[in-house]
Coordinates of C-alpha atoms in Angstrom, one line a residue:
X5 CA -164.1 -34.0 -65.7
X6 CA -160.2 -34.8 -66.0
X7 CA -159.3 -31.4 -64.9
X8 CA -161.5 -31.6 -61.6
X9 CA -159.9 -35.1 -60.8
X10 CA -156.3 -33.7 -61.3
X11 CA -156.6 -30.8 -58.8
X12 CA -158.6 -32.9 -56.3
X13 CA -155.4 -35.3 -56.6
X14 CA -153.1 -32.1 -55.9
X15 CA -155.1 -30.8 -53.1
X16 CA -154.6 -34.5 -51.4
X17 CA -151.2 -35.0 -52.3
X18 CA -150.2 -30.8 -50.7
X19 CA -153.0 -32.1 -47.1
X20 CA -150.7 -34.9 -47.1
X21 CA -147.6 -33.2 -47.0
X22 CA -148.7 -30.7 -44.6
X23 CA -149.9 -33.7 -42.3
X24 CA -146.4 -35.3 -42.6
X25 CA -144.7 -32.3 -41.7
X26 CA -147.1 -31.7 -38.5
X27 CA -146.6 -34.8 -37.3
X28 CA -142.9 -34.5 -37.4
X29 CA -142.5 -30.9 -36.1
X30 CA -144.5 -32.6 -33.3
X31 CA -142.7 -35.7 -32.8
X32 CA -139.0 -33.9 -33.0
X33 CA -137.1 -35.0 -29.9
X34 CA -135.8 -32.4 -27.5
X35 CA -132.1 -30.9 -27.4
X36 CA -129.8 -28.4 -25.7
X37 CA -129.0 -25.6 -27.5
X38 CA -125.6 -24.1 -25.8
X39 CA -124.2 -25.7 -23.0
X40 CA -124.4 -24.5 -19.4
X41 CA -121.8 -21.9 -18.2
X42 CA -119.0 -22.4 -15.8
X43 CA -120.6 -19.4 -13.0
X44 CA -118.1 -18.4 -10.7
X45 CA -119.4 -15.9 -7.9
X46 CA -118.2 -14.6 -4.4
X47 CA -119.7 -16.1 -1.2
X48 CA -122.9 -14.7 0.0
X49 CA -123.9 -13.1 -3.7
X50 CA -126.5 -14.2 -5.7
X51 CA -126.0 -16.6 -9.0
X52 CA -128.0 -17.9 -12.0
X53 CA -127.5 -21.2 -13.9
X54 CA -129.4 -21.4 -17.5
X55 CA -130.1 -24.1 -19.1
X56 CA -131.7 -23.5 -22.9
X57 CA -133.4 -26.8 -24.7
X58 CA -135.5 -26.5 -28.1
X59 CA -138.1 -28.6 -29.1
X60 CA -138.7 -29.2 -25.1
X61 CA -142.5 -30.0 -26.0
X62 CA -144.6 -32.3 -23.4
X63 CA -141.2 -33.0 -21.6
X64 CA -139.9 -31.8 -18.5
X65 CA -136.7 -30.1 -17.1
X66 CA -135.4 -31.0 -13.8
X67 CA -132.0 -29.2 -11.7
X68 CA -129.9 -31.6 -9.8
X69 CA -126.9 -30.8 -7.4
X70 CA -124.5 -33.6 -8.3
X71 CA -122.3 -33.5 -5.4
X72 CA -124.9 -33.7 -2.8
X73 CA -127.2 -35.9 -4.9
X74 CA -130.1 -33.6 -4.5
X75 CA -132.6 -32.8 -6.9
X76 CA -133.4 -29.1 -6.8
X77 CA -135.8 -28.8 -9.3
X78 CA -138.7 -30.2 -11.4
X79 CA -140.4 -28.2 -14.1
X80 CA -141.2 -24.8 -12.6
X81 CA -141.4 -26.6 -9.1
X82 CA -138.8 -26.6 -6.2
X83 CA -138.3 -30.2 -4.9
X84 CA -135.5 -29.2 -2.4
X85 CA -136.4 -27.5 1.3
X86 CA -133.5 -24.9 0.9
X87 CA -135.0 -21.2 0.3
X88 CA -132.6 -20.0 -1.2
X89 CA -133.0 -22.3 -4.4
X90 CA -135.8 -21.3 -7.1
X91 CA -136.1 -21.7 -10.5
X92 CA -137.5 -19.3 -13.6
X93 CA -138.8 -19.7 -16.9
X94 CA -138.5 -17.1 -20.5
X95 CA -142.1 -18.8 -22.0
X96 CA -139.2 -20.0 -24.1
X97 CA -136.4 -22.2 -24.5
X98 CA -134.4 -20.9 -21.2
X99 CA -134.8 -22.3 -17.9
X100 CA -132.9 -20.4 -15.1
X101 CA -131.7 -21.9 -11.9
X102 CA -131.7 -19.1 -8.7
X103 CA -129.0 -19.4 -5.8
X104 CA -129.2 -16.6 -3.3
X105 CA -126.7 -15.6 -0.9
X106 CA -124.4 -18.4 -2.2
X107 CA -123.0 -20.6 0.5
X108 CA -119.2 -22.8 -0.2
X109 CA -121.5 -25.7 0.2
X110 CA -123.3 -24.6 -3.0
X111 CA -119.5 -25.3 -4.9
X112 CA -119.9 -27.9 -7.3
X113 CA -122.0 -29.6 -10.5
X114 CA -125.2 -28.6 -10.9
X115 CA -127.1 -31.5 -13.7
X116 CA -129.5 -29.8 -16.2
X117 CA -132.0 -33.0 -17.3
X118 CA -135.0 -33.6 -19.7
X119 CA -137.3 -37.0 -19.4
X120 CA -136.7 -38.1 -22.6
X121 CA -136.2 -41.8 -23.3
X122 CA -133.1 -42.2 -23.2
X123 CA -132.7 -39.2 -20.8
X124 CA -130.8 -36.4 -22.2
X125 CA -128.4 -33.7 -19.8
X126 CA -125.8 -31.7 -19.6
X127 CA -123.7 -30.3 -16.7
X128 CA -122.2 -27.0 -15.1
X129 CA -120.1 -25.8 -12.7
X130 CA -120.5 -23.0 -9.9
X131 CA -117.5 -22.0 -8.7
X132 CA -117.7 -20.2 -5.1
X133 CA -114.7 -17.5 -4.2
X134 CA -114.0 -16.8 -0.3
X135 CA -112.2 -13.8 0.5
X136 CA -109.2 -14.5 2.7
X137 CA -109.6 -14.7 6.6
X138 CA -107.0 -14.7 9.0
X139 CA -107.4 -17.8 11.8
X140 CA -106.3 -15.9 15.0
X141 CA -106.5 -19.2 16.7
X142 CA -103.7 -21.4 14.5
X143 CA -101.6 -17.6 14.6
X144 CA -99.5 -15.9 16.6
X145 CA -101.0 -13.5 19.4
X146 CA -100.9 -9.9 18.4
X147 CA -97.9 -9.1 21.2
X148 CA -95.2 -10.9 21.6
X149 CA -91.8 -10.6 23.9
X150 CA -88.4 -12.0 22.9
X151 CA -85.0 -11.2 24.8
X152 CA -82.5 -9.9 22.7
X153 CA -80.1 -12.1 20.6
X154 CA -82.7 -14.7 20.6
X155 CA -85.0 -16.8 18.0
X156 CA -88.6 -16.1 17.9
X157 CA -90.8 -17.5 15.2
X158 CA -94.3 -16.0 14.1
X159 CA -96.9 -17.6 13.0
X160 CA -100.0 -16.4 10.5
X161 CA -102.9 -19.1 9.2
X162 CA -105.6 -17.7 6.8
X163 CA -108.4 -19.5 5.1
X164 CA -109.9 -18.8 2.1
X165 CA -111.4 -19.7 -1.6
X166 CA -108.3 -20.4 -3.5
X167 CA -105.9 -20.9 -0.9
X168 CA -104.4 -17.2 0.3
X169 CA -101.2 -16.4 -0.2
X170 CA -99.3 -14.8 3.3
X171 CA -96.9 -12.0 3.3
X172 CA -95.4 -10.3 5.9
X173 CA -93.8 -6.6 6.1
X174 CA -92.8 -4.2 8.8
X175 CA -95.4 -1.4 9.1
X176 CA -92.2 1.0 9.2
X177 CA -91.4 0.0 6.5
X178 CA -87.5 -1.4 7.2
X179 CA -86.4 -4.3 5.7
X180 CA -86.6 -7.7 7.5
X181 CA -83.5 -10.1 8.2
X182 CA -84.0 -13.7 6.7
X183 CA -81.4 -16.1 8.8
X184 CA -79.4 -13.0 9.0
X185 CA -77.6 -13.0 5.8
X186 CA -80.1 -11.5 3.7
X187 CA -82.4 -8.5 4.2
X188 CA -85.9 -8.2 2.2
X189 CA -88.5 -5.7 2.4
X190 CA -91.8 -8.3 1.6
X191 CA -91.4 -12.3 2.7
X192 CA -93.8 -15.2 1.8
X193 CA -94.6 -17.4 3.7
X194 CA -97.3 -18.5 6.3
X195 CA -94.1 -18.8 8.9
X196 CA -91.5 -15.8 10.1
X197 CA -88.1 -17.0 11.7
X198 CA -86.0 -13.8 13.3
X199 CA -82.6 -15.6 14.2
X200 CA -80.6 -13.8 16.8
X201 CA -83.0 -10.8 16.8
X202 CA -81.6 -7.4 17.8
X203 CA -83.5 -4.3 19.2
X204 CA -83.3 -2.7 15.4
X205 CA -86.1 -5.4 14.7
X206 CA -88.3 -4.0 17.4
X207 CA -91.6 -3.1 15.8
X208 CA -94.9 -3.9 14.2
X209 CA -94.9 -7.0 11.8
X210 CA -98.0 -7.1 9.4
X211 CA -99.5 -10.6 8.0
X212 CA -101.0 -9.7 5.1
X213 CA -103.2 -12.5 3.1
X214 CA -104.9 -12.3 -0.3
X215 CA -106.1 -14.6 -3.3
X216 CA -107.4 -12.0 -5.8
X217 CA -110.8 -12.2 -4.1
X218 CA -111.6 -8.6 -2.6
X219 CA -110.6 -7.8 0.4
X220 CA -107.2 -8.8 1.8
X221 CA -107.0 -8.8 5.6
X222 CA -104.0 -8.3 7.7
X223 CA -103.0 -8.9 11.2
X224 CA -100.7 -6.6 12.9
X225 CA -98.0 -8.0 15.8
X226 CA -96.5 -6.5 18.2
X227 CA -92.5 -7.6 18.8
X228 CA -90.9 -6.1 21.7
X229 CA -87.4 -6.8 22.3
X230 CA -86.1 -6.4 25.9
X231 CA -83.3 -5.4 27.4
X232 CA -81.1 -3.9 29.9
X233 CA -80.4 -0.3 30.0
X234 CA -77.8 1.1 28.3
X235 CA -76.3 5.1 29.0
X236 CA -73.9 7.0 26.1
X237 CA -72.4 9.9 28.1
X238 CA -71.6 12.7 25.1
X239 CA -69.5 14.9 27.5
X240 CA -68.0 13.6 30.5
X241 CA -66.1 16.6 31.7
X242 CA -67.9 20.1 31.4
X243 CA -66.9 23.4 32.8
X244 CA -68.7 26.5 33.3
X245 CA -68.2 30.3 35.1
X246 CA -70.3 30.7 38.1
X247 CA -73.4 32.9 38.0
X248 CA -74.3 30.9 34.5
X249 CA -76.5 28.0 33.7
X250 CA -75.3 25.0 32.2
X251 CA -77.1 21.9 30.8
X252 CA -75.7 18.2 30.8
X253 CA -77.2 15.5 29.0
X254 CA -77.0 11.4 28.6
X255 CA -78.6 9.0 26.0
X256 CA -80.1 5.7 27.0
X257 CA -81.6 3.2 25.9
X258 CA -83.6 0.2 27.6
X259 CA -86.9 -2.3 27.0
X260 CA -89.3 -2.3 28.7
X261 CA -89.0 1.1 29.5
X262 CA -86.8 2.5 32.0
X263 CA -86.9 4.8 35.2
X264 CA -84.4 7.5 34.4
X265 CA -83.5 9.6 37.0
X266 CA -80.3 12.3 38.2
X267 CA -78.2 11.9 41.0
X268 CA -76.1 14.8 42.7
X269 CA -74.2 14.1 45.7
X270 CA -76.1 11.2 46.5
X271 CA -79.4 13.2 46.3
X272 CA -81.9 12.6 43.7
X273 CA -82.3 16.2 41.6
X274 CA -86.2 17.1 41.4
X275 CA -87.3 19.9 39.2
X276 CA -86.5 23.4 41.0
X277 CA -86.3 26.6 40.0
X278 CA -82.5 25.5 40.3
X279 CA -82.8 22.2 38.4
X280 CA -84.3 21.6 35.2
X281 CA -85.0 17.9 34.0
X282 CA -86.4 16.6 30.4
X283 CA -86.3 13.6 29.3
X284 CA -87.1 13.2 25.0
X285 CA -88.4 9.4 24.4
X286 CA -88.5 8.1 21.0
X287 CA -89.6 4.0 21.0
X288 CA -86.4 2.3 23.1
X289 CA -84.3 5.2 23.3
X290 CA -84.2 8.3 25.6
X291 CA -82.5 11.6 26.2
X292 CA -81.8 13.0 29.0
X293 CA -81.1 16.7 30.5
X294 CA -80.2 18.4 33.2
X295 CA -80.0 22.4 33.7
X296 CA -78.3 23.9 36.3
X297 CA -79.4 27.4 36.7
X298 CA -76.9 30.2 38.3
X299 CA -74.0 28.0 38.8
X300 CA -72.6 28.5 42.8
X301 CA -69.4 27.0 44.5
X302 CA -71.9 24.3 45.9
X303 CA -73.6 23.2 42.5
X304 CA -69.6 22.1 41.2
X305 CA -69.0 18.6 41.4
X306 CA -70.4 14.8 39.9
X307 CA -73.7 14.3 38.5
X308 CA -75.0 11.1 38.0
X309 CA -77.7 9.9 35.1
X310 CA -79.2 7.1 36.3
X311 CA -81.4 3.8 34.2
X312 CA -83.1 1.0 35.3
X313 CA -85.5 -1.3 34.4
X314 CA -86.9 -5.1 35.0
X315 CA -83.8 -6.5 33.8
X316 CA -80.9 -3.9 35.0
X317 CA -79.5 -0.6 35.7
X318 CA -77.0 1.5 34.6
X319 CA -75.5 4.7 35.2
X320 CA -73.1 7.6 33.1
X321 CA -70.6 10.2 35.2
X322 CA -70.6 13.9 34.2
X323 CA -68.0 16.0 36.6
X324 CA -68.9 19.7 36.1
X325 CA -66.4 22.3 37.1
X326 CA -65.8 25.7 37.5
X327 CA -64.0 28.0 34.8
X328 CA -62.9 30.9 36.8
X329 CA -64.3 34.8 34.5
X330 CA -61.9 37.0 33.9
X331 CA -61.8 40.4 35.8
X332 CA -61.1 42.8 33.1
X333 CA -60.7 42.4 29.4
X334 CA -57.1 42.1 28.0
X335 CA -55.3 45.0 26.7
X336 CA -54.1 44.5 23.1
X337 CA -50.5 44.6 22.8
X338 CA -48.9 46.2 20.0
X339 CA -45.8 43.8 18.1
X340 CA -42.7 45.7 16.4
X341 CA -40.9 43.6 14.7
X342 CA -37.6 44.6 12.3
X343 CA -39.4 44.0 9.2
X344 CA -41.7 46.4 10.0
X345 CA -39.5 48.7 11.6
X346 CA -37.8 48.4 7.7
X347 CA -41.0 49.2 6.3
X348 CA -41.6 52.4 7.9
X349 CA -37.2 52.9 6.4
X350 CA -38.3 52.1 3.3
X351 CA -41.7 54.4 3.1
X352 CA -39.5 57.5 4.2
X353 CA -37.1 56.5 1.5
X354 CA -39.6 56.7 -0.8
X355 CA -41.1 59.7 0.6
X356 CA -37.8 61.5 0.3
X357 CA -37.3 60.5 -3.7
X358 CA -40.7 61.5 -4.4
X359 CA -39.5 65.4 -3.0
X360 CA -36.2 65.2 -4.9
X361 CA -36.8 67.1 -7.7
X362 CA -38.1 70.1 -6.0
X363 CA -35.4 70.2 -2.8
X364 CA -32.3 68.3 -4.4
X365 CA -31.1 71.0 -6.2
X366 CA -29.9 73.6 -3.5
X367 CA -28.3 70.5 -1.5
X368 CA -26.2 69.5 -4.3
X369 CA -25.6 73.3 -5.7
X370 CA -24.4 73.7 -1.6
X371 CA -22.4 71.1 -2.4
X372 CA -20.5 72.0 -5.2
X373 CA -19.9 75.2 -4.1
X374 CA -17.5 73.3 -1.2
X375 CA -16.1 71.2 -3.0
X376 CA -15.8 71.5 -7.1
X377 CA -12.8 69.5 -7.7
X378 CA -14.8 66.0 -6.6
X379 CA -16.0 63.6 -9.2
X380 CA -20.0 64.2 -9.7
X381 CA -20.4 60.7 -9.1
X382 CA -19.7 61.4 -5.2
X383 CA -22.2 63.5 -4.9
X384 CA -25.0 61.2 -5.9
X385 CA -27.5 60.6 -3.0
X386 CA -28.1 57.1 -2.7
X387 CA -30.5 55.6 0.1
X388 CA -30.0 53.7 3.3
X389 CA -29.9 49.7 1.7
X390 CA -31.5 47.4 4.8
X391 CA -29.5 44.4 5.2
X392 CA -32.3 42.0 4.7
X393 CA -34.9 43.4 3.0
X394 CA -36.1 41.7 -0.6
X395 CA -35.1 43.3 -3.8
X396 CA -32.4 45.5 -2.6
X397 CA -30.1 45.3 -5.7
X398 CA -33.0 46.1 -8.2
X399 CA -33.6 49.2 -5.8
X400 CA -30.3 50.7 -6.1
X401 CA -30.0 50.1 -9.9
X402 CA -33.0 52.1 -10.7
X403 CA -32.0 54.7 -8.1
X404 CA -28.5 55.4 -9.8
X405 CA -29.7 56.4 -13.3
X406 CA -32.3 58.4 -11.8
X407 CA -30.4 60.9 -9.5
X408 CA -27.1 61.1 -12.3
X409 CA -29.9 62.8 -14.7
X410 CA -30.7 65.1 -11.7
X411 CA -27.0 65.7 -11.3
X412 CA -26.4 66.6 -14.5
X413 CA -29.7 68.6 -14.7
X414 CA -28.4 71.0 -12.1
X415 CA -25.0 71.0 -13.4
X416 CA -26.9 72.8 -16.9
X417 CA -28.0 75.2 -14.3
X418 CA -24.5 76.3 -13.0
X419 CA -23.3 76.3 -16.3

């Protein structure tokens, strides 16, 4: 009887344990379990807000737009009119909130909150990017016209989500001049200043703008410089033979761009099979030529290039004359000079002492027959010395020696 009283008293004590612990799993008060996310997305893509809460039970979890003051969502219904707003949920603890196409409007603090009492919430931030836009309106018209030596300013405005940053380069890629003391190839800035621009600045100019969000945009301007014309003249006097063609030429340069034109005797030249005109036009500068085919008396003379334009005209001289051709080639004529007149001594000289040995002996053996009393020293044959020639002492001491051994060679003989 005891033992049935004291398991009856276990089984009560092990219901009522079970009971508390029911009753306070089910009276547990809701909480967040990770906060909401800082989302940052690009304008017009789609974003998702979650908001995860355990222990949600018979409550309710409602979306709120904190800078409008609008609530979005309650439970899985949407309160708000805008479409593009909707709201999911896992079957667990995660509640999503949907934007679609996100709009810059849809920037701000977005209020996750559960109807407890005291309420309970927590808050996130969406964080819309814009890709940079140029404002052609608050910028500076895509051609512009400056005279030269003067101050021109251009102007570039973009918009954008965070604020763009504005550069500007030349699309040739030369550097640009900052207040003319100073030459960069990039410059920041939503403002260009050209002081005392020349015509080397002529060119495109590109704004470009960018703030990390894809893509940058550019703008591209136009800066023409003008001028009056200006003519370099590489040969002013040029000669030719008749019967020949010839071919003059000037350089100009001029903006806008200039009528170029040539001028003989006050007539304007026109391509002919006796005139040939080209002009070669790179950006503000320009070169002329003129070809003159089968030169004649008449075609001798002045020849004018001519440049004009809006602002001016100009003009370079070329006088083309005649170089009269010679009627028959000129005959070479043949120099003699003494050196080489002691040359040609000096190779018979030579000539003659290479001979010696075989000839010399019957002249001198003639000779001592004549006369046999005189010294064998007068008999020696001793070469012509020229007056000025080079090295004449070192001649005759090598000649000396060479003829005495011949002497005395001979003299064996007669013996």
């Amino acid at each position: 009887m005891s033992f049935r009283r004291g398991t009856f008293k276990n089984f009560a004590i092990s219901i009522i344990q079970v009971i508390t612990i029911i009753c306070q799993v089910l009276t547990e008060e809701p909480r967040f379990a990770e906060p909401i996310p800082n989302v940052t997305v690009a304008l017009g893509r789609d974003a998702s807000l979650p908001c995860v809460v355990e222990h949600l039970g018979t409550y309710k979890v409602a979306w709120i737009h904190i800078d409008r003051q609008m609530i979005l969502t309650i439970h899985r219904h949407v309160i708000t009119r805008l479409a593009r707003f909707s709201v999911s949920h896992d079957n667990a603890m995660t509640w999503l909130l949907h934007v679609s196409q996100v709009q810059q409007e849809d920037r701000g603090y977005y209020m996750c909150q559960v109807n407890t009492n005291p309420m309970i919430s927590q808050v996130g931030y969406l964080q819309v990017v814009v890709p940079p836009n140029i404002l052609d309106d608050e910028s500076t018209q895509s051609a512009v016209a400056v005279r030269e030596n003067q101050n021109i300013s251009l102007v570039c405005k973009a918009d954008g989500f965070p604020t763009p940053k504005i550069m500007w380069r030349r699309e040739d890629g030369q550097p640009i001049s900052v207040d003319r003391r100073k030459k960069v190839t990039v410059y920041e800035g939503d403002s260009l200043s050209l002081q005392r621009i020349s015509r080397t600045e002529m060119g495109a100019y590109l704004c470009i703008a960018t703030n990390a969000v894809p893509p940058s945009v550019s703008k591209r301007i136009i800066v023409d410089v003008e001028f009056s014309p200006m003519i370099w003249v590489p040969n002013q006097l040029v000669g030719a033979p008749s019967g020949t063609d010839v071919t003059v030429d000037c350089h100009t340069e001029a903006h806008p761009r200039a009528i170029s034109y040539w001028v003989y005797d006050n007539v304007m030249v026109l391509p002919t099979k006796k005139y040939a005109v080209t002009t070669e036009e790179n950006s503000y500068r320009a070169h002329m030529k003129l070809t003159v085919r089968n030169l004649q008396s008449g075609d001798f003379g002045n020849y004018r290039c001519i440049s004009k334009n809006s602002l001016g005209e100009t003009e370079g001289s070329i006088r083309l004359y005649e170089i009269p051709m010679p009627s028959t080639s000129p005959k070479a004529t043949e120099m003699k000079s003494t050196a080489n007149k002691e040359s040609v001594r000096r190779a018979n000289v030579s000539r003659a002492v290479q001979r010696e040995p075989t000839e010399r002996p019957s002249v001198v053996r003639a000779q001592l027959d004549r006369a046999p009393e005189r010294d064998a020293a007068h008999h020696v044959y001793r070469a012509p010395h020229p007056q000025h020639a080079s090295g004449t002492t070192h001649h005759r001491c090598w000649q000396r020696p060479y003829f005495v051994i011949i002497f005395l060679v001979q003299m064996e003989f007669l013996i």
